PDB file of C-alpha atoms and ligand atoms in Angstrom:
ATOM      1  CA  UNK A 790      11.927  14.919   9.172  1.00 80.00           C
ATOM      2  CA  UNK A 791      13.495  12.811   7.112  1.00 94.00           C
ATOM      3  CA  UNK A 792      13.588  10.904   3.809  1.00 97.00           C
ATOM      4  CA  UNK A 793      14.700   7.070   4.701  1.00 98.00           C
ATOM      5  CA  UNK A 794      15.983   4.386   2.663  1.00 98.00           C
ATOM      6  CA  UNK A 795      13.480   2.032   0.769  1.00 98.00           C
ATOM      7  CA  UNK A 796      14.218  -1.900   1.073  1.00 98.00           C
ATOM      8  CA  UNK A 797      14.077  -3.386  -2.366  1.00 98.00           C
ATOM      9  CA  UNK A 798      12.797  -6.731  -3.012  1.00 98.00           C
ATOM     10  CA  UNK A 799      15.146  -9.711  -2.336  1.00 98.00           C
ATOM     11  CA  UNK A 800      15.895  -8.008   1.326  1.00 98.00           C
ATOM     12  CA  UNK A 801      14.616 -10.562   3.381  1.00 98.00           C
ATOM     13  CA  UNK A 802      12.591  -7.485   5.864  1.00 98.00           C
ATOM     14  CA  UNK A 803      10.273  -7.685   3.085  1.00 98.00           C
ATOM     15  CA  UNK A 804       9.468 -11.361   3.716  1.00 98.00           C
ATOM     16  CA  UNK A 805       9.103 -11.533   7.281  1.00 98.00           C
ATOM     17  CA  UNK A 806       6.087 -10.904   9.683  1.00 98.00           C
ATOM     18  CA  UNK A 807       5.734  -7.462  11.367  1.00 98.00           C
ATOM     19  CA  UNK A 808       4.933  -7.170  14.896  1.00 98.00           C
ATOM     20  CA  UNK A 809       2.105  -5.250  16.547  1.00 98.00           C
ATOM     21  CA  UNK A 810       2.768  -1.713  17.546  1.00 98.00           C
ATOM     22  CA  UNK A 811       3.082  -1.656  21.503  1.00 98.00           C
ATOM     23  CA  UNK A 812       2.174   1.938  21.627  1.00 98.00           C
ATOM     24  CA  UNK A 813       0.893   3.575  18.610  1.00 98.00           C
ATOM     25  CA  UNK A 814       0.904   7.623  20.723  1.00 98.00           C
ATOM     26  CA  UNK A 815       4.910   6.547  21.113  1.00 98.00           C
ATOM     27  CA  UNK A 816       6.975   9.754  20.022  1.00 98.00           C
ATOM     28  CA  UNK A 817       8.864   7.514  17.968  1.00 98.00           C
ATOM     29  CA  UNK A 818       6.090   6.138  16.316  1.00 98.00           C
ATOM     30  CA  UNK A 819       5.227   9.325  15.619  1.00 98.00           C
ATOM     31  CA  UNK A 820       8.087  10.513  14.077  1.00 98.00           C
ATOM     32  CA  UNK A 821       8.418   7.248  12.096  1.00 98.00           C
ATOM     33  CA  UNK A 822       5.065   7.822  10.743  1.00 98.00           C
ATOM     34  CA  UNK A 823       6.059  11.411   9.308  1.00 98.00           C
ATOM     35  CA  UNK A 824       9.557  10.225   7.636  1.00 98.00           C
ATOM     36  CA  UNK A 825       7.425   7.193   6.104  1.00 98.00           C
ATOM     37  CA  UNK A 826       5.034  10.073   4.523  1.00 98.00           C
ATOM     38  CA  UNK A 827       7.878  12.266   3.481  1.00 98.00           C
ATOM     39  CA  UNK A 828       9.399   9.709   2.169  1.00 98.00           C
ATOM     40  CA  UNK A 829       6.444   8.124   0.586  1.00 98.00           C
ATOM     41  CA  UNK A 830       5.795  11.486  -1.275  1.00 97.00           C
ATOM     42  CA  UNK A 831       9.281  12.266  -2.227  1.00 97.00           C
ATOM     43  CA  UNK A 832       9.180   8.666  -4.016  1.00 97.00           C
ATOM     44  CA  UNK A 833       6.170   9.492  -5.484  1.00 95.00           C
ATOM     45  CA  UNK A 834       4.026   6.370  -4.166  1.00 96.00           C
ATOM     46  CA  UNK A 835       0.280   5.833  -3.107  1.00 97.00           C
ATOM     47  CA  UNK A 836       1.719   3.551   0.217  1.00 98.00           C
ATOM     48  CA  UNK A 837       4.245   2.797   2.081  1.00 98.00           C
ATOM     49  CA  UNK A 838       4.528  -0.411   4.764  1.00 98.00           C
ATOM     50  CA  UNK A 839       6.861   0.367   7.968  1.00 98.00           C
ATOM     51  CA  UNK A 840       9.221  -3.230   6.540  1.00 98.00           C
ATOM     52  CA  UNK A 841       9.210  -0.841   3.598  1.00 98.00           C
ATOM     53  CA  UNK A 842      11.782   1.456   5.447  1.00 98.00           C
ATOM     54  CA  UNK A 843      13.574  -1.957   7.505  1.00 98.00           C
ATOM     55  CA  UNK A 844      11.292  -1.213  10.454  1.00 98.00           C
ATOM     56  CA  UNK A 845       9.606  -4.859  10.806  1.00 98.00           C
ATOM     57  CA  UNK A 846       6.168  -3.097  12.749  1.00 98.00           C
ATOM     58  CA  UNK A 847       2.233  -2.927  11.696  1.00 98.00           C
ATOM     59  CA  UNK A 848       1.553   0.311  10.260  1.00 98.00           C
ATOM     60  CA  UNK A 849       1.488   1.759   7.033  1.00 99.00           C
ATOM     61  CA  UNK A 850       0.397   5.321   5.171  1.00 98.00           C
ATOM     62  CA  UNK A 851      -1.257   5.816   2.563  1.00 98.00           C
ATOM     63  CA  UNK A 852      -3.039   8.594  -0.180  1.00 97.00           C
ATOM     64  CA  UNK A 853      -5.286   8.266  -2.871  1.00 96.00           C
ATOM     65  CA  UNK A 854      -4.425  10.939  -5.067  1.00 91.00           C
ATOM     66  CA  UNK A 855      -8.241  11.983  -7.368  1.00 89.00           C
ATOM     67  CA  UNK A 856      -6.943  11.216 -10.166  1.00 89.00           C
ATOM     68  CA  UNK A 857      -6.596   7.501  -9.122  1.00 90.00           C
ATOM     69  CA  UNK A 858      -9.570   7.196  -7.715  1.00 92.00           C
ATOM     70  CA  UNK A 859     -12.496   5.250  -9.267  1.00 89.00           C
ATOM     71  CA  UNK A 860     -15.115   7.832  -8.855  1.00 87.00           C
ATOM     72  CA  UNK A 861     -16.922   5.155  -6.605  1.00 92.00           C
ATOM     73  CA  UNK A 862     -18.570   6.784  -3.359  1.00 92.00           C
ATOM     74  CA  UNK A 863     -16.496   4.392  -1.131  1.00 94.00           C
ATOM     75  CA  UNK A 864     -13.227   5.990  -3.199  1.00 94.00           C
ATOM     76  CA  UNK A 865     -12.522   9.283  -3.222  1.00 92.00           C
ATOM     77  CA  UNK A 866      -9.481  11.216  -2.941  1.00 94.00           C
ATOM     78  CA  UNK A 867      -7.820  11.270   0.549  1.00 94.00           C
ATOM     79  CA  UNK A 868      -5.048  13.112   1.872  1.00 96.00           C
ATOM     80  CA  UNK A 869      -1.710  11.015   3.350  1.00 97.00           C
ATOM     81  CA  UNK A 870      -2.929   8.926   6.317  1.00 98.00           C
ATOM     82  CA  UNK A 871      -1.863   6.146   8.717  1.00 98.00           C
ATOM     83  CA  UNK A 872      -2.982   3.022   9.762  1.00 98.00           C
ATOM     84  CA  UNK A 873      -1.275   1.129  12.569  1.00 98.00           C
ATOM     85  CA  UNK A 874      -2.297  -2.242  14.022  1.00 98.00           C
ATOM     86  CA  UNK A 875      -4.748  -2.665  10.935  1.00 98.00           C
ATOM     87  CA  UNK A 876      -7.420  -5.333  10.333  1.00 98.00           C
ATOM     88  CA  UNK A 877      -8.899  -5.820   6.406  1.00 98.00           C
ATOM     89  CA  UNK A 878     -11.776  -7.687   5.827  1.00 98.00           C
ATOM     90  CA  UNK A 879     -12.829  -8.979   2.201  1.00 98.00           C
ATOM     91  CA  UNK A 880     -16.668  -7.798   1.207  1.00 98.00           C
ATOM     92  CA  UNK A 881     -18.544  -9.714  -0.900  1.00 97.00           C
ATOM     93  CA  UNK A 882     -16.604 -11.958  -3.776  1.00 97.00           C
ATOM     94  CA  UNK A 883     -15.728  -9.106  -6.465  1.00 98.00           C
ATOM     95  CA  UNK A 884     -12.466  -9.567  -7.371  1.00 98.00           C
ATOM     96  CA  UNK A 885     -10.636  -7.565 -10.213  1.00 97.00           C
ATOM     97  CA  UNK A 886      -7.131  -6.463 -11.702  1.00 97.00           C
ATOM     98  CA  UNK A 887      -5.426  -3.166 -10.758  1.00 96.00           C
ATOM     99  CA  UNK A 888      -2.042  -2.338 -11.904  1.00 96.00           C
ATOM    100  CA  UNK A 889      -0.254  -1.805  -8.946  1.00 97.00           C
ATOM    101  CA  UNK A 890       3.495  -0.908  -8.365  1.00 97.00           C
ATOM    102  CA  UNK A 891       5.352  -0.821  -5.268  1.00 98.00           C
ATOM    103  CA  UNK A 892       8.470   1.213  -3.983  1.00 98.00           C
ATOM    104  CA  UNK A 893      10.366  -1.484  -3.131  1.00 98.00           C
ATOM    105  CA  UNK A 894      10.274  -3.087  -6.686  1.00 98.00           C
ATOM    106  CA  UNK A 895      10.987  -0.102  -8.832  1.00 97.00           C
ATOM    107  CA  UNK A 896      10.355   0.420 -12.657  1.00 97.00           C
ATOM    108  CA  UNK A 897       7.747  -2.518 -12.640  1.00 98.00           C
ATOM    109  CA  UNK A 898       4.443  -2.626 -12.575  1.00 97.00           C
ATOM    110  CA  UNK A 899       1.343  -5.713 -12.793  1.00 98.00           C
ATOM    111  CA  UNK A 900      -2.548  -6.556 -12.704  1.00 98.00           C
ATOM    112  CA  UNK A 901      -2.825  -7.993  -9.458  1.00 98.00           C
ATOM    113  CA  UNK A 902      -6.451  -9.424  -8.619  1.00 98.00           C
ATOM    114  CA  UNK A 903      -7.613  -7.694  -5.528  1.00 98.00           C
ATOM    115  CA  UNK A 904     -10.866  -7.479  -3.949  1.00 98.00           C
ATOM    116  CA  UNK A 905     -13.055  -4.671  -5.207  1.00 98.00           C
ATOM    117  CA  UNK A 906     -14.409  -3.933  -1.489  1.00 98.00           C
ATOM    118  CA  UNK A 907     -13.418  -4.175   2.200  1.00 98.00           C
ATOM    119  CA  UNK A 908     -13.414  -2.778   5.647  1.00 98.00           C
ATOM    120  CA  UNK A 909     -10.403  -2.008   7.223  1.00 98.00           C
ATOM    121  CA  UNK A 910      -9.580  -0.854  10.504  1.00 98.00           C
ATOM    122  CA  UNK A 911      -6.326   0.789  13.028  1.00 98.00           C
ATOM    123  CA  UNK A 912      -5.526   3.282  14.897  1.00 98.00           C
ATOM    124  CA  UNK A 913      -3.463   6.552  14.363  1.00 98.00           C
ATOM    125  CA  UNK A 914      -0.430   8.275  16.050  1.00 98.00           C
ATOM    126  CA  UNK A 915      -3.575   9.668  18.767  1.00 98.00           C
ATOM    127  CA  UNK A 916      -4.828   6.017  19.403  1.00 98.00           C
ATOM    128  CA  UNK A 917      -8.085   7.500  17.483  1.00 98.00           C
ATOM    129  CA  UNK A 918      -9.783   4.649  15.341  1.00 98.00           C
ATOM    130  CA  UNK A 919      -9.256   4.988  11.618  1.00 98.00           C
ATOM    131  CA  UNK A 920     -10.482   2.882   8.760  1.00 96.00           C
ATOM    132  CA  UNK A 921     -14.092   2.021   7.287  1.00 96.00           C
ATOM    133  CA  UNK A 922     -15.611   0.299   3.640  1.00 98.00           C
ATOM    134  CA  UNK A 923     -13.726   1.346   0.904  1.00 98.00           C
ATOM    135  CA  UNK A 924     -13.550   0.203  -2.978  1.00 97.00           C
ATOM    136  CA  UNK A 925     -11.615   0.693  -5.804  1.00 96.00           C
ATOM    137  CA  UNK A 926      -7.933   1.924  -5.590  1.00 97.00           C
ATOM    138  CA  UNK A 927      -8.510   2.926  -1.573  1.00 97.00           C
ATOM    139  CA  UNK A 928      -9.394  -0.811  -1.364  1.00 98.00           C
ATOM    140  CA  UNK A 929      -6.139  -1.766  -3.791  1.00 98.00           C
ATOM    141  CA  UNK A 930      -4.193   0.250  -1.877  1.00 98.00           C
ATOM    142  CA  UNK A 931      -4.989  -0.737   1.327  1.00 98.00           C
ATOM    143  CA  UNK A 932      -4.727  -4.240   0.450  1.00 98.00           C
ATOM    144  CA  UNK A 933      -1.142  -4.147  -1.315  1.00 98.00           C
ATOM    145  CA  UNK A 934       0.129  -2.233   1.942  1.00 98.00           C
ATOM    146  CA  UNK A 935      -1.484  -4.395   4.767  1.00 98.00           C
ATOM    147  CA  UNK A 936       0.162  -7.712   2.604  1.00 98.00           C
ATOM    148  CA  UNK A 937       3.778  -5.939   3.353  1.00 98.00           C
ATOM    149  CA  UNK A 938       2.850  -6.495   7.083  1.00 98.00           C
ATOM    150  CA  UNK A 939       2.388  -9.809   6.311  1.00 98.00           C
ATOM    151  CA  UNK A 940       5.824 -10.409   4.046  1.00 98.00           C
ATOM    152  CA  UNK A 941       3.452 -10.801   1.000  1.00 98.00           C
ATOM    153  CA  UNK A 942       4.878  -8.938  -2.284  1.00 98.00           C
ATOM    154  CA  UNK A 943       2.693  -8.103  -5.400  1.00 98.00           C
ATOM    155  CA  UNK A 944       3.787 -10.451  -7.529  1.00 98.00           C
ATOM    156  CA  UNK A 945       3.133 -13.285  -4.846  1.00 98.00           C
ATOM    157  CA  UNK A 946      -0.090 -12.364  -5.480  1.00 98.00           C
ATOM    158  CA  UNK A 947      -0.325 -12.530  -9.377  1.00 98.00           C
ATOM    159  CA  UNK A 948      -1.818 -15.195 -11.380  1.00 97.00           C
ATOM    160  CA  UNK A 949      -0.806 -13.571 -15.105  1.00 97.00           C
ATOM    161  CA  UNK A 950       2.114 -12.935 -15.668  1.00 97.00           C
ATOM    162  CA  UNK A 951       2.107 -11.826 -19.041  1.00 96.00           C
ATOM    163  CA  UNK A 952       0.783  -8.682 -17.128  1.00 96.00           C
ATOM    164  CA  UNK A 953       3.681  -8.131 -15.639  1.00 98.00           C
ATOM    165  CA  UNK A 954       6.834  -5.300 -17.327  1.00 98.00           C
ATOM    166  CA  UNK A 955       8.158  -2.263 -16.864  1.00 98.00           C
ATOM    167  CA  UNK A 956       6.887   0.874 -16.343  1.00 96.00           C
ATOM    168  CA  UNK A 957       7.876   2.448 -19.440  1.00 97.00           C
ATOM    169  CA  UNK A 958       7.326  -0.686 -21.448  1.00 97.00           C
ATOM    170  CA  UNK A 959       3.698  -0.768 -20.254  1.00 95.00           C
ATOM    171  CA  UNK A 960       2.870   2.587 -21.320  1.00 94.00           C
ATOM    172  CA  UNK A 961       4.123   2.475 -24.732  1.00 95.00           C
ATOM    173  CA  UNK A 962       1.802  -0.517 -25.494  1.00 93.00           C
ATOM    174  CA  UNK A 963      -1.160   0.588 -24.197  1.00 91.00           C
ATOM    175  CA  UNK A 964      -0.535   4.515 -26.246  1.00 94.00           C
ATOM    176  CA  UNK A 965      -0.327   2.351 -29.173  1.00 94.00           C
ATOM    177  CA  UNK A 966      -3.127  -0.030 -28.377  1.00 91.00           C
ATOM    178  CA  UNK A 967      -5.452   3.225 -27.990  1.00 85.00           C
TER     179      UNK A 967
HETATM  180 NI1  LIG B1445       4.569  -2.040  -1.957  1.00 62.75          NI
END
């Protein structure tokens, strides 16, 4: 395994559209898929997008760690998983902010409005089906990762910016605020 490099924002991989996966049991995809976790978890982040690591294909991985979920039966903690090919549908018309941050734009972090609840569905490295309704930071998560596939950023997505700083910056104000 390995741990691969991360594109930051401003590489233009990030921007582009990702092409389907021809062959999701491919030993290569395979072995993609477990640098992209290794990698994922040495960084410390919730997801990571194959354009993520300069490979311009449709898969991404993903954990929800329990102390990120919402509690919600449709969010629970999960262990490190893949989706290739994926499909997201928006349920219903809740939409709310989640602070979200993203490996390729480090230090900083935003409320991005996301839908509250969707389906999604993929495959895995076996070709098995993968995916179902989620909420909550599965659904955030699943939604900021499938947008890399699609050369969307977070802050494409934004409509405050006064939400928008870094990390450290962030925390300070909301200790003090509390
Ligand atoms: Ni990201």
């Amino acid at each position: 395994m390995a741990i691969l490099k991360i594109a930051r924002m401003g590489h233009p991989v990030l921007l582009q559209k990702a092409a389907e996966v021809a062959d999701p049991t491919a030993p290569e995809i395979r072995r993609l898929v477990a640098d992209m976790m290794e990698t994922m978890e040495d960084a410390m982040g919730a997801g990571l997008a194959a354009p993520q690591v300069h490979v311009p294909l449709r898969l991404f991985v993903f954990r929800v760690v329990a102390d990120r979920a919402s509690g919600d039966p449709d969010d629970v903690a999960m262990p490190n998983s893949v989706v290739i090919n994926p499909t997201v549908t928006i349920l219903g018309d809740d939409t709310r902010l989640r602070w979200e941050g993203c490996l390729s734009i480090p230090g900083l972090r935003a409320a991005v409005p996301r839908a509250w609840r969707i389906r999604y569905e993929g495959v895995d490295t076996e070709g098995k089906p993968v995916g179902r309704e989620v909420t909550g930071f599965h659904a955030g998560v699943v939604q900021h990762e499938y947008d890399h596939l699609d050369g969307v950023l977070y802050p494409m997505r934004m409509t405050d910016f006064s939400l928008f700083g870094f990390n450290e910056e962030i925390a300070r104000a909301m200790a003090a605020r509390s």
